[in-house]
Amino acid sequence: MTAHMKHDQPDERNVLDHMAQGIIGKSLDRPEGLLKVSGTATYAAEYVIDGCLEGVIVTSTCARGKVTSIDKQSVMSMPGVVDVINEPRMIARPAQGTANEAPEHKVGEIHYWGQPVALVVAETIEQARDAAKNLVIEYAPALAEFNPEDVVPEPQPDGTNEGDLNQAMEGADQCVDLTFTTEGHASAAMEPHAAIAQWDGKMLTVHASLQMLNYNIAELADALKLKQSQIRLISRYVGGGFGSKLGISEEVVAASVAAMVLDRPVRVVMSRQQVFQTIMRRSETRQRVRLSAKADGTFTGIGHEAVVSNLPGEEFAEPVTQSTDFLYAGDNRIMQIAVARIHRMTAGSVRAPGEAVGMPALEAAIDELAEKLGIDPIELRLRNLPDKHPVEGTPYSSRKLAECLTQGAKSFGWKKGKRTPRSRREGEWWIGTGVASAARVHNVGEAKARVTLRDDGTALVETDMTDIGTGTYAILGQIAGEMLGLNPDAVDVQLGDTKHPRGPGSGGSWGAASIGSAVFLACEAIRKELAGRAKVKAEKLTLKDGQIGTGKFSLPLTELIGGKSISVIGHYEPGAVEKNFVASGYGAFFAEVAVNHWTGETRVRRMTGAFGFGRVLNAKTARSQCIGGMVWCIGSALTEALHFDPNDGHLVNCDLAEYHVPVHRDIPDLDVIMVEERDPVASLIQAKGIGELGMCGGAGAIANAIYNACGARMHAFPMTPDKVLSAMPD
Amino acid sequence: MKNFEYAGADTVERATMLCAENGTKAIAGGTNLIDLMKLQVETPARLVDLNSIDDRRIEEEEGGLRIGALASNTAVAVDQRIRSDYPVLAKAILAGATQQLRNKASVGGNLGQRTRCFYFTNIDQPCNKRDPGSGCGALTGVARIHAILGASRHCIATYPGDMAVAMAALDAQVELSGLANKSRMVAVRDFHRCPGYTPELDNILEPGELVVAVHLPAPVGGTQLYRKVRERSSYAFALCSVAAIVDVKRGKIARADLAFGSIAPKPWVDQRLTQLLVGEKPNMALFEKAADILVDGARGVGDNDYKIPLVRRTLIATLCEATEI
Ligand SMILES: Cc1cc2nc3c(=O)[nH]c(=O)nc-3n(C[C@H](O)[C@H](O)[C@H](O)COP(=O)(O)OP(=O)(O)OC[C@H]3O[C@@H](n4cnc5c(N)ncnc54)[C@H](O)[C@@H]3O)c2cc1C
């Protein structure tokens, strides 16, 4: 049985609020948490499979050109070496998120330094690594552009141009015209990309670390020219993805090809350096932000134009202006993205593509405008919240931005009034505060999940949805438990296996809302079936602690099931509400920083984030997502940057020692406020995406705080000590 | 990783004998060497494990303290005598790496740790230190972390460590043992070397020669500071660092022993600073002058230019803190 719904109308019923179990939203532990912290959760590379060979990817040492020869014989006699594989089914780039088809195949045509060109397979990982380093490859290198500043960027077709921004700027009481830069980011997930492939002549089974099995199976089938029915992908646990595992990447295909060629299981694990050099990056950006306002702070114009980069042929362009589009008022608007075609590794989705770098720039520009206007920066934002989409006129599905700004300000202890830089000093340290809004578009995807109410009174949830460390196992247990009157430990959630119905995949923060809606639909149908068996209306049912109550009588659920388990596939499909409303998560960041007068070192002393993202499904996992996002705000504000060699385009800081994500000591206690709301448009469970919102703007709050502390106005992220020192007044 | 032979040595004598052979490397904590072997930056044919040599003691000796080469960084940093008499050393060690790494890392290995230059650690790039004659990728490449003093046009890599910087300020001595039990003492200040035309040689060790111990001179008191500047507050190498032992007596500077990290191929000591400062009344103009002297020969290649004002300011801040002005 299938329970299908296309989301064409807002769902105002708030069904989960009327259930009896009382677990939805509760701060519950993740059911798989203990396995993870005790090292007993099995990740992709950790399956022990007899006779498994080890493959090591060989990557190019030039950024552009052709492979003219690969001398297999240079390594075939080395100990343990089984084969060197470079065949047309392999892929040269990772697939973009939701690509649903194989990416570029031609491993012999080099487009970036670090591109896979071959796979060396040996009996042990050490042998394979050594042989991979010894493989003699000849290239015919070609000239290549590496620096986005050196090429003319191609404007994207879908910009916004309303009214006349230039005129608005000229006629404004105050305006700012600023150019910001952000550097490339790496996802830097703890678990490197890894796959083990097994081929039995008909069926390919692959353990891999992937975020979106529903798309990945199509991508892999396309790459290998197999039918989807010949492939089983398994990704039960994913040690972080942050976008880098949205599409299949080279190790999955290489392991599969090798397993099919050699008729033995093959494992391919990328080295840390390869993860950095070969997998997706977030593009660096150059952003021009223009704001024009009347003396009372009303925006008359807003411009956000960005240059991003990608490889030739890639469609993805970091959507920097995505939330600027609907966030603030202003009749005269320009939003435009242009792509510089350069030869660095593929640019793609890294956590919160677009807003992660676009919002900090916008929010830093607003701070400068607020200073010029002499208006408190919170007040300035509040004065510019439109009632509806400023261009299209569509309504907001729900928006707690004003509440987040005011509640956050209260919790943080924001002082209204004139803000003078360099007015607080403790010893060598300048102390300052800053604020920024958060916004991140809400997305949903088609999703299916099977829910079975078993005759022993427990439930089983099955979908190929993944849990990338975010808490999907936990919240699906809570949704099904709430709907079916069961404690979460009576709900067995099985994820990350394509033998189950197709989920939406984890990406774009859409997982919980989409797959949660599918589970919800299945449970609703089960409730209906139970009501039928009890001969009452579904609304009359009370399900709690394995008991079923009808108002007239109450009996154990198992009796009503009576040996006939009920199994329903819930099928959620995004619908017309997507077009008819603007749906987004909102929030506000507040940061207090200390900047060292002598060295320019910046440390965040406290940070508050207040967020509204619809229904909270699990207060603990939701809060953890916010914290993770805020940590990344600190990283992107202060340290994270990919550095590319100007001569040959290779990425130089390609490990966790040199690519600086924040360490524990950089993170103060983070204050997270969740401003609950119900969003009838976001999903059938009234929840919006959380995963990315927490990092969309916070780096701007830190930049603003640095200025307020020491008077250094910077427009280049990350704000490392060298930049702070050169911008700090004497 | 390349195949290699593995041999244990339980005496210094045996270890030096084995290490004198071509292609042989000593291994202590392995926290640096093994990383480099995985990257095939180091490809020794044989490893000689020093861990069975019974010399991880920290013991008093006439006029100071002797630290066995195999003492862990943690053991040194938590030693009560070091914390009270040589606090600059404890502070420097604790400012480096992480607890886990410090537990494993040895004193000898810390002195022997290699540069973090991005071009040195990538075998697909030119590097005169790793592959003499191949060129220097950093000169025209990404050089944020590189040297502004003591470099040559063949190599601009830094010695990246913290511990040795404090030892240089303390003017500690390194005890070496070579073939046939030949031993010698070298000041920490002279242990590492500037690259000149031979950047492949990080230090003055002869083939087979090993660090056996570090000798700290008698305690000198004073205010001892280690200031390490970095983007993130832990688990990062210094952008620059200053080890300072400063004593003010009757309003005048009586001692000013200074050493600088991550700005040169070696812990950088400039005697002119001590000469300038000692005997003077601490004041800002004096510190500015000292800072100017420190950087008067400094040169960046672009990316690392910022280190010149940075180390200047860091020195001034450290002197202000030490003299409480
Ligand atoms: C991620 C990371 C971060 C780090 N951060 C810092 C930091 O912030 N500050 C800092 O100072 N250090 C830092 N380190 C470096 C660390 O301090 C060194 O790796 C460590 O001190 C090396 O000691 P070891 O005993 O493990 O040396 P090994 O790796 O065993 O050896 C290193 C070298 O010294 C040689 N050697 C070892 N013992 C002797 C001896 N007795 N005589 C002669 N030669 C010898 C070896 O042959 C080898 O060439 C970091 C390291 C890592 C991996």
PDB file of N, CA, C and O and ligand atoms in Angstrom, chain A residues 657, chain B residues 25-35 42 50 69 73 95-98 101 104-110 112-114 116 159-163 205 209-212 228 235-238, ligand 1:
ATOM      1  N   ALA A 657      46.081  19.501   9.186  1.00  0.00           N
ATOM      2  CA  ALA A 657      47.056  20.288   9.944  1.00  0.00           C
ATOM      3  C   ALA A 657      47.196  21.677   9.331  1.00  0.00           C
ATOM      4  O   ALA A 657      47.461  22.644  10.031  1.00  0.00           O
TER       5      ALA A 657
ATOM      6  N   LYS B  25      67.414   5.798   8.991  1.00  0.00           N
ATOM      7  CA  LYS B  25      66.920   6.911   9.792  1.00  0.00           C
ATOM      8  C   LYS B  25      66.570   6.413  11.175  1.00  0.00           C
ATOM      9  O   LYS B  25      66.051   5.300  11.341  1.00  0.00           O
ATOM     10  N   ALA B  26      66.822   7.261  12.158  1.00  0.00           N
ATOM     11  CA  ALA B  26      66.386   6.945  13.515  1.00  0.00           C
ATOM     12  C   ALA B  26      64.922   7.308  13.661  1.00  0.00           C
ATOM     13  O   ALA B  26      64.444   8.263  13.061  1.00  0.00           O
ATOM     14  N   ILE B  27      64.222   6.507  14.445  1.00  0.00           N
ATOM     15  CA  ILE B  27      62.841   6.856  14.753  1.00  0.00           C
ATOM     16  C   ILE B  27      62.653   6.872  16.265  1.00  0.00           C
ATOM     17  O   ILE B  27      63.100   5.961  16.967  1.00  0.00           O
ATOM     18  N   ALA B  28      62.028   7.926  16.752  1.00  0.00           N
ATOM     19  CA  ALA B  28      61.719   8.015  18.188  1.00  0.00           C
ATOM     20  C   ALA B  28      60.207   7.945  18.327  1.00  0.00           C
ATOM     21  O   ALA B  28      59.624   6.874  18.204  1.00  0.00           O
ATOM     22  N   GLY B  29      59.530   9.083  18.511  1.00  0.00           N
ATOM     23  CA  GLY B  29      58.063   9.048  18.616  1.00  0.00           C
ATOM     24  C   GLY B  29      57.389   8.737  17.287  1.00  0.00           C
ATOM     25  O   GLY B  29      56.274   8.229  17.237  1.00  0.00           O
ATOM     26  N   GLY B  30      58.060   9.072  16.209  1.00  0.00           N
ATOM     27  CA  GLY B  30      57.511   8.780  14.883  1.00  0.00           C
ATOM     28  C   GLY B  30      56.432   9.754  14.429  1.00  0.00           C
ATOM     29  O   GLY B  30      55.889   9.616  13.335  1.00  0.00           O
ATOM     30  N   THR B  31      56.133  10.757  15.223  1.00  0.00           N
ATOM     31  CA  THR B  31      55.005  11.644  14.876  1.00  0.00           C
ATOM     32  C   THR B  31      55.296  12.514  13.666  1.00  0.00           C
ATOM     33  O   THR B  31      54.386  12.995  13.019  1.00  0.00           O
ATOM     34  N   ASN B  32      56.550  12.711  13.374  1.00  0.00           N
ATOM     35  CA  ASN B  32      56.906  13.467  12.190  1.00  0.00           C
ATOM     36  C   ASN B  32      57.365  12.528  11.085  1.00  0.00           C
ATOM     37  O   ASN B  32      56.906  12.596   9.945  1.00  0.00           O
ATOM     38  N   LEU B  33      58.222  11.598  11.444  1.00  0.00           N
ATOM     39  CA  LEU B  33      58.844  10.734  10.438  1.00  0.00           C
ATOM     40  C   LEU B  33      57.814   9.866   9.715  1.00  0.00           C
ATOM     41  O   LEU B  33      57.852   9.723   8.491  1.00  0.00           O
ATOM     42  N   ILE B  34      56.886   9.286  10.453  1.00  0.00           N
ATOM     43  CA  ILE B  34      55.937   8.364   9.813  1.00  0.00           C
ATOM     44  C   ILE B  34      55.011   9.115   8.857  1.00  0.00           C
ATOM     45  O   ILE B  34      54.714   8.641   7.762  1.00  0.00           O
ATOM     46  N   ASP B  35      54.572  10.315   9.268  1.00  0.00           N
ATOM     47  CA  ASP B  35      53.762  11.131   8.347  1.00  0.00           C
ATOM     48  C   ASP B  35      54.511  11.345   7.042  1.00  0.00           C
ATOM     49  O   ASP B  35      53.942  11.228   5.952  1.00  0.00           O
ATOM     50  N   GLU B  42      60.067  11.069   3.038  1.00  0.00           N
ATOM     51  CA  GLU B  42      61.187  10.303   3.598  1.00  0.00           C
ATOM     52  C   GLU B  42      61.006   8.860   3.140  1.00  0.00           C
ATOM     53  O   GLU B  42      59.918   8.296   3.270  1.00  0.00           O
ATOM     54  N   LEU B  50      64.787   3.944  18.397  1.00  0.00           N
ATOM     55  CA  LEU B  50      65.577   4.339  19.566  1.00  0.00           C
ATOM     56  C   LEU B  50      64.868   4.058  20.882  1.00  0.00           C
ATOM     57  O   LEU B  50      65.433   4.272  21.955  1.00  0.00           O
ATOM     58  N   ALA B  69      67.299  12.298  25.527  1.00  0.00           N
ATOM     59  CA  ALA B  69      66.709  12.575  24.207  1.00  0.00           C
ATOM     60  C   ALA B  69      65.364  11.900  24.021  1.00  0.00           C
ATOM     61  O   ALA B  69      64.554  12.328  23.218  1.00  0.00           O
ATOM     62  N   ASN B  73      57.810  14.942  25.194  1.00  0.00           N
ATOM     63  CA  ASN B  73      57.541  16.373  25.328  1.00  0.00           C
ATOM     64  C   ASN B  73      56.658  16.628  26.542  1.00  0.00           C
ATOM     65  O   ASN B  73      56.835  17.595  27.273  1.00  0.00           O
ATOM     66  N   ALA B  95      52.598  24.962  24.116  1.00  0.00           N
ATOM     67  CA  ALA B  95      51.993  25.737  23.024  1.00  0.00           C
ATOM     68  C   ALA B  95      52.029  24.957  21.705  1.00  0.00           C
ATOM     69  O   ALA B  95      51.460  25.405  20.708  1.00  0.00           O
ATOM     70  N   GLY B  96      52.687  23.804  21.702  1.00  0.00           N
ATOM     71  CA  GLY B  96      52.857  23.069  20.449  1.00  0.00           C
ATOM     72  C   GLY B  96      51.955  21.859  20.334  1.00  0.00           C
ATOM     73  O   GLY B  96      51.619  21.225  21.337  1.00  0.00           O
ATOM     74  N   ALA B  97      51.582  21.544  19.113  1.00  0.00           N
ATOM     75  CA  ALA B  97      50.877  20.306  18.767  1.00  0.00           C
ATOM     76  C   ALA B  97      49.663  20.071  19.669  1.00  0.00           C
ATOM     77  O   ALA B  97      48.938  21.003  20.009  1.00  0.00           O
ATOM     78  N   THR B  98      49.452  18.822  20.058  1.00  0.00           N
ATOM     79  CA  THR B  98      48.325  18.476  20.930  1.00  0.00           C
ATOM     80  C   THR B  98      48.846  17.565  22.033  1.00  0.00           C
ATOM     81  O   THR B  98      49.951  17.018  21.933  1.00  0.00           O
ATOM     82  N   LEU B 101      49.971  14.206  20.668  1.00  0.00           N
ATOM     83  CA  LEU B 101      51.257  14.266  19.970  1.00  0.00           C
ATOM     84  C   LEU B 101      52.395  14.467  20.961  1.00  0.00           C
ATOM     85  O   LEU B 101      53.459  13.845  20.839  1.00  0.00           O
ATOM     86  N   LYS B 104      53.680  11.417  22.681  1.00  0.00           N
ATOM     87  CA  LYS B 104      54.460  10.505  21.851  1.00  0.00           C
ATOM     88  C   LYS B 104      55.798  11.137  21.440  1.00  0.00           C
ATOM     89  O   LYS B 104      56.800  10.431  21.310  1.00  0.00           O
ATOM     90  N   ALA B 105      55.783  12.446  21.241  1.00  0.00           N
ATOM     91  CA  ALA B 105      56.964  13.119  20.694  1.00  0.00           C
ATOM     92  C   ALA B 105      58.113  13.145  21.698  1.00  0.00           C
ATOM     93  O   ALA B 105      57.901  13.352  22.888  1.00  0.00           O
ATOM     94  N   SER B 106      59.325  12.986  21.201  1.00  0.00           N
ATOM     95  CA  SER B 106      60.505  12.982  22.068  1.00  0.00           C
ATOM     96  C   SER B 106      61.277  14.291  21.908  1.00  0.00           C
ATOM     97  O   SER B 106      61.076  15.034  20.943  1.00  0.00           O
ATOM     98  N   VAL B 107      62.176  14.527  22.828  1.00  0.00           N
ATOM     99  CA  VAL B 107      63.001  15.738  22.762  1.00  0.00           C
ATOM    100  C   VAL B 107      63.916  15.696  21.531  1.00  0.00           C
ATOM    101  O   VAL B 107      64.029  16.670  20.777  1.00  0.00           O
ATOM    102  N   GLY B 108      64.547  14.533  21.309  1.00  0.00           N
ATOM    103  CA  GLY B 108      65.438  14.410  20.141  1.00  0.00           C
ATOM    104  C   GLY B 108      64.670  14.581  18.839  1.00  0.00           C
ATOM    105  O   GLY B 108      65.110  15.262  17.914  1.00  0.00           O
ATOM    106  N   GLY B 109      63.484  13.971  18.793  1.00  0.00           N
ATOM    107  CA  GLY B 109      62.668  14.058  17.574  1.00  0.00           C
ATOM    108  C   GLY B 109      62.152  15.466  17.348  1.00  0.00           C
ATOM    109  O   GLY B 109      62.025  15.918  16.209  1.00  0.00           O
ATOM    110  N   ASN B 110      61.867  16.156  18.437  1.00  0.00           N
ATOM    111  CA  ASN B 110      61.381  17.529  18.291  1.00  0.00           C
ATOM    112  C   ASN B 110      62.468  18.405  17.667  1.00  0.00           C
ATOM    113  O   ASN B 110      62.201  19.199  16.771  1.00  0.00           O
ATOM    114  N   GLY B 112      64.700  17.295  15.768  1.00  0.00           N
ATOM    115  CA  GLY B 112      64.917  16.779  14.406  1.00  0.00           C
ATOM    116  C   GLY B 112      63.734  16.965  13.484  1.00  0.00           C
ATOM    117  O   GLY B 112      63.817  16.630  12.307  1.00  0.00           O
ATOM    118  N   GLN B 113      62.614  17.481  13.983  1.00  0.00           N
ATOM    119  CA  GLN B 113      61.429  17.604  13.124  1.00  0.00           C
ATOM    120  C   GLN B 113      61.735  18.472  11.930  1.00  0.00           C
ATOM    121  O   GLN B 113      62.524  19.404  11.989  1.00  0.00           O
ATOM    122  N   ARG B 114      61.079  18.137  10.831  1.00  0.00           N
ATOM    123  CA  ARG B 114      61.391  18.797   9.578  1.00  0.00           C
ATOM    124  C   ARG B 114      60.412  19.937   9.299  1.00  0.00           C
ATOM    125  O   ARG B 114      59.421  20.092   9.989  1.00  0.00           O
ATOM    126  N   ARG B 116      57.550  22.406   7.712  1.00  0.00           N
ATOM    127  CA  ARG B 116      56.177  22.159   7.252  1.00  0.00           C
ATOM    128  C   ARG B 116      55.942  22.787   5.879  1.00  0.00           C
ATOM    129  O   ARG B 116      54.796  22.864   5.437  1.00  0.00           O
ATOM    130  N   TYR B 159      62.304  26.381  10.342  1.00  0.00           N
ATOM    131  CA  TYR B 159      62.189  25.371  11.378  1.00  0.00           C
ATOM    132  C   TYR B 159      60.911  25.731  12.133  1.00  0.00           C
ATOM    133  O   TYR B 159      60.776  26.851  12.620  1.00  0.00           O
ATOM    134  N   PRO B 160      59.947  24.807  12.188  1.00  0.00           N
ATOM    135  CA  PRO B 160      58.611  25.206  12.640  1.00  0.00           C
ATOM    136  C   PRO B 160      58.345  25.039  14.135  1.00  0.00           C
ATOM    137  O   PRO B 160      57.317  25.475  14.627  1.00  0.00           O
ATOM    138  N   GLY B 161      59.284  24.422  14.862  1.00  0.00           N
ATOM    139  CA  GLY B 161      58.974  23.969  16.222  1.00  0.00           C
ATOM    140  C   GLY B 161      58.978  25.072  17.267  1.00  0.00           C
ATOM    141  O   GLY B 161      59.435  26.198  17.021  1.00  0.00           O
ATOM    142  N   ASP B 162      58.485  24.727  18.438  1.00  0.00           N
ATOM    143  CA  ASP B 162      58.414  25.646  19.572  1.00  0.00           C
ATOM    144  C   ASP B 162      59.475  25.348  20.628  1.00  0.00           C
ATOM    145  O   ASP B 162      60.113  26.251  21.159  1.00  0.00           O
ATOM    146  N   MET B 163      59.626  24.057  20.950  1.00  0.00           N
ATOM    147  CA  MET B 163      60.505  23.671  22.057  1.00  0.00           C
ATOM    148  C   MET B 163      61.908  24.239  21.899  1.00  0.00           C
ATOM    149  O   MET B 163      62.481  24.809  22.841  1.00  0.00           O
ATOM    150  N   LEU B 205      74.133  17.627  12.354  1.00  0.00           N
ATOM    151  CA  LEU B 205      74.423  16.221  12.663  1.00  0.00           C
ATOM    152  C   LEU B 205      75.266  15.576  11.563  1.00  0.00           C
ATOM    153  O   LEU B 205      74.972  15.720  10.385  1.00  0.00           O
ATOM    154  N   GLU B 209      75.330  10.394  13.651  1.00  0.00           N
ATOM    155  CA  GLU B 209      75.299  11.116  14.925  1.00  0.00           C
ATOM    156  C   GLU B 209      73.861  11.275  15.427  1.00  0.00           C
ATOM    157  O   GLU B 209      72.945  11.514  14.648  1.00  0.00           O
ATOM    158  N   LEU B 210      73.712  11.131  16.732  1.00  0.00           N
ATOM    159  CA  LEU B 210      72.382  11.221  17.336  1.00  0.00           C
ATOM    160  C   LEU B 210      72.381  12.224  18.476  1.00  0.00           C
ATOM    161  O   LEU B 210      73.414  12.490  19.102  1.00  0.00           O
ATOM    162  N   VAL B 211      71.211  12.769  18.719  1.00  0.00           N
ATOM    163  CA  VAL B 211      71.033  13.601  19.906  1.00  0.00           C
ATOM    164  C   VAL B 211      70.862  12.654  21.088  1.00  0.00           C
ATOM    165  O   VAL B 211      70.035  11.740  21.045  1.00  0.00           O
ATOM    166  N   VAL B 212      71.665  12.854  22.107  1.00  0.00           N
ATOM    167  CA  VAL B 212      71.597  11.983  23.278  1.00  0.00           C
ATOM    168  C   VAL B 212      70.876  12.681  24.427  1.00  0.00           C
ATOM    169  O   VAL B 212      70.165  12.070  25.207  1.00  0.00           O
ATOM    170  N   LYS B 228      53.231  32.756  21.311  1.00  0.00           N
ATOM    171  CA  LYS B 228      53.099  32.112  19.997  1.00  0.00           C
ATOM    172  C   LYS B 228      51.895  32.708  19.286  1.00  0.00           C
ATOM    173  O   LYS B 228      50.790  32.680  19.809  1.00  0.00           O
ATOM    174  N   TYR B 235      46.801  23.684  18.197  1.00  0.00           N
ATOM    175  CA  TYR B 235      46.976  22.736  17.105  1.00  0.00           C
ATOM    176  C   TYR B 235      47.311  23.465  15.802  1.00  0.00           C
ATOM    177  O   TYR B 235      46.742  23.209  14.756  1.00  0.00           O
ATOM    178  N   ALA B 236      48.213  24.425  15.921  1.00  0.00           N
ATOM    179  CA  ALA B 236      48.664  25.135  14.729  1.00  0.00           C
ATOM    180  C   ALA B 236      50.102  25.536  14.977  1.00  0.00           C
ATOM    181  O   ALA B 236      50.471  25.907  16.095  1.00  0.00           O
ATOM    182  N   PHE B 237      50.899  25.481  13.932  1.00  0.00           N
ATOM    183  CA  PHE B 237      52.264  25.972  14.049  1.00  0.00           C
ATOM    184  C   PHE B 237      52.239  27.489  14.142  1.00  0.00           C
ATOM    185  O   PHE B 237      51.273  28.133  13.729  1.00  0.00           O
ATOM    186  N   ALA B 238      53.310  28.043  14.679  1.00  0.00           N
ATOM    187  CA  ALA B 238      53.350  29.487  14.884  1.00  0.00           C
ATOM    188  C   ALA B 238      53.448  30.220  13.559  1.00  0.00           C
ATOM    189  O   ALA B 238      54.093  29.754  12.624  1.00  0.00           O
TER     190      ALA B 238
HETATM  191  C1  LIG C   1      49.587  17.773  13.387  1.00  0.00           C
HETATM  192  C2  LIG C   1      50.852  18.144  14.057  1.00  0.00           C
HETATM  193  C3  LIG C   1      50.952  19.375  14.697  1.00  0.00           C
HETATM  194  C4  LIG C   1      52.139  19.735  15.307  1.00  0.00           C
HETATM  195  N1  LIG C   1      52.220  20.939  15.895  1.00  0.00           N
HETATM  196  C5  LIG C   1      53.402  21.341  16.441  1.00  0.00           C
HETATM  197  C6  LIG C   1      53.577  22.609  17.033  1.00  0.00           C
HETATM  198  O1  LIG C   1      52.628  23.398  17.106  1.00  0.00           O
HETATM  199  N2  LIG C   1      54.778  22.950  17.537  1.00  0.00           N
HETATM  200  C7  LIG C   1      55.842  22.078  17.491  1.00  0.00           C
HETATM  201  O2  LIG C   1      56.911  22.421  17.970  1.00  0.00           O
HETATM  202  N3  LIG C   1      55.717  20.871  16.943  1.00  0.00           N
HETATM  203  C8  LIG C   1      54.532  20.487  16.423  1.00  0.00           C
HETATM  204  N4  LIG C   1      54.431  19.254  15.848  1.00  0.00           N
HETATM  205  C9  LIG C   1      55.644  18.477  15.630  1.00  0.00           C
HETATM  206  C10 LIG C   1      55.993  17.588  16.761  1.00  0.00           C
HETATM  207  O3  LIG C   1      56.498  18.371  17.814  1.00  0.00           O
HETATM  208  C11 LIG C   1      57.043  16.636  16.237  1.00  0.00           C
HETATM  209  O4  LIG C   1      56.417  15.760  15.340  1.00  0.00           O
HETATM  210  C12 LIG C   1      57.683  15.820  17.332  1.00  0.00           C
HETATM  211  O5  LIG C   1      58.314  16.634  18.262  1.00  0.00           O
HETATM  212  C13 LIG C   1      58.710  14.875  16.750  1.00  0.00           C
HETATM  213  O6  LIG C   1      59.168  13.999  17.743  1.00  0.00           O
HETATM  214  P1  LIG C   1      59.205  12.432  17.501  1.00  0.00           P
HETATM  215  O7  LIG C   1      59.893  11.832  18.657  1.00  0.00           O
HETATM  216  O8  LIG C   1      57.858  11.907  17.203  1.00  0.00           O
HETATM  217  O9  LIG C   1      60.123  12.401  16.220  1.00  0.00           O
HETATM  218  P2  LIG C   1      60.234  11.351  15.042  1.00  0.00           P
HETATM  219  O10 LIG C   1      59.107  11.520  14.094  1.00  0.00           O
HETATM  220  O11 LIG C   1      60.486   9.999  15.570  1.00  0.00           O
HETATM  221  O12 LIG C   1      61.545  11.880  14.370  1.00  0.00           O
HETATM  222  C14 LIG C   1      61.634  13.144  13.764  1.00  0.00           C
HETATM  223  C15 LIG C   1      63.013  13.324  13.139  1.00  0.00           C
HETATM  224  O13 LIG C   1      64.012  13.408  14.136  1.00  0.00           O
HETATM  225  C16 LIG C   1      64.970  12.382  13.986  1.00  0.00           C
HETATM  226  N5  LIG C   1      65.340  11.938  15.329  1.00  0.00           N
HETATM  227  C17 LIG C   1      64.542  11.398  16.273  1.00  0.00           C
HETATM  228  N6  LIG C   1      65.212  11.203  17.407  1.00  0.00           N
HETATM  229  C18 LIG C   1      66.486  11.595  17.172  1.00  0.00           C
HETATM  230  C19 LIG C   1      67.679  11.616  17.963  1.00  0.00           C
HETATM  231  N7  LIG C   1      67.691  11.200  19.225  1.00  0.00           N
HETATM  232  N8  LIG C   1      68.799  12.089  17.398  1.00  0.00           N
HETATM  233  C20 LIG C   1      68.810  12.533  16.137  1.00  0.00           C
HETATM  234  N9  LIG C   1      67.718  12.536  15.352  1.00  0.00           N
HETATM  235  C21 LIG C   1      66.573  12.069  15.863  1.00  0.00           C
HETATM  236  C22 LIG C   1      64.309  11.332  13.152  1.00  0.00           C
HETATM  237  O14 LIG C   1      65.238  10.582  12.422  1.00  0.00           O
HETATM  238  C23 LIG C   1      63.419  12.165  12.267  1.00  0.00           C
HETATM  239  O15 LIG C   1      64.121  12.672  11.187  1.00  0.00           O
HETATM  240  C24 LIG C   1      53.234  18.849  15.287  1.00  0.00           C
HETATM  241  C25 LIG C   1      53.122  17.614  14.674  1.00  0.00           C
HETATM  242  C26 LIG C   1      51.947  17.251  14.061  1.00  0.00           C
HETATM  243  C27 LIG C   1      51.854  15.897  13.426  1.00  0.00           C
END
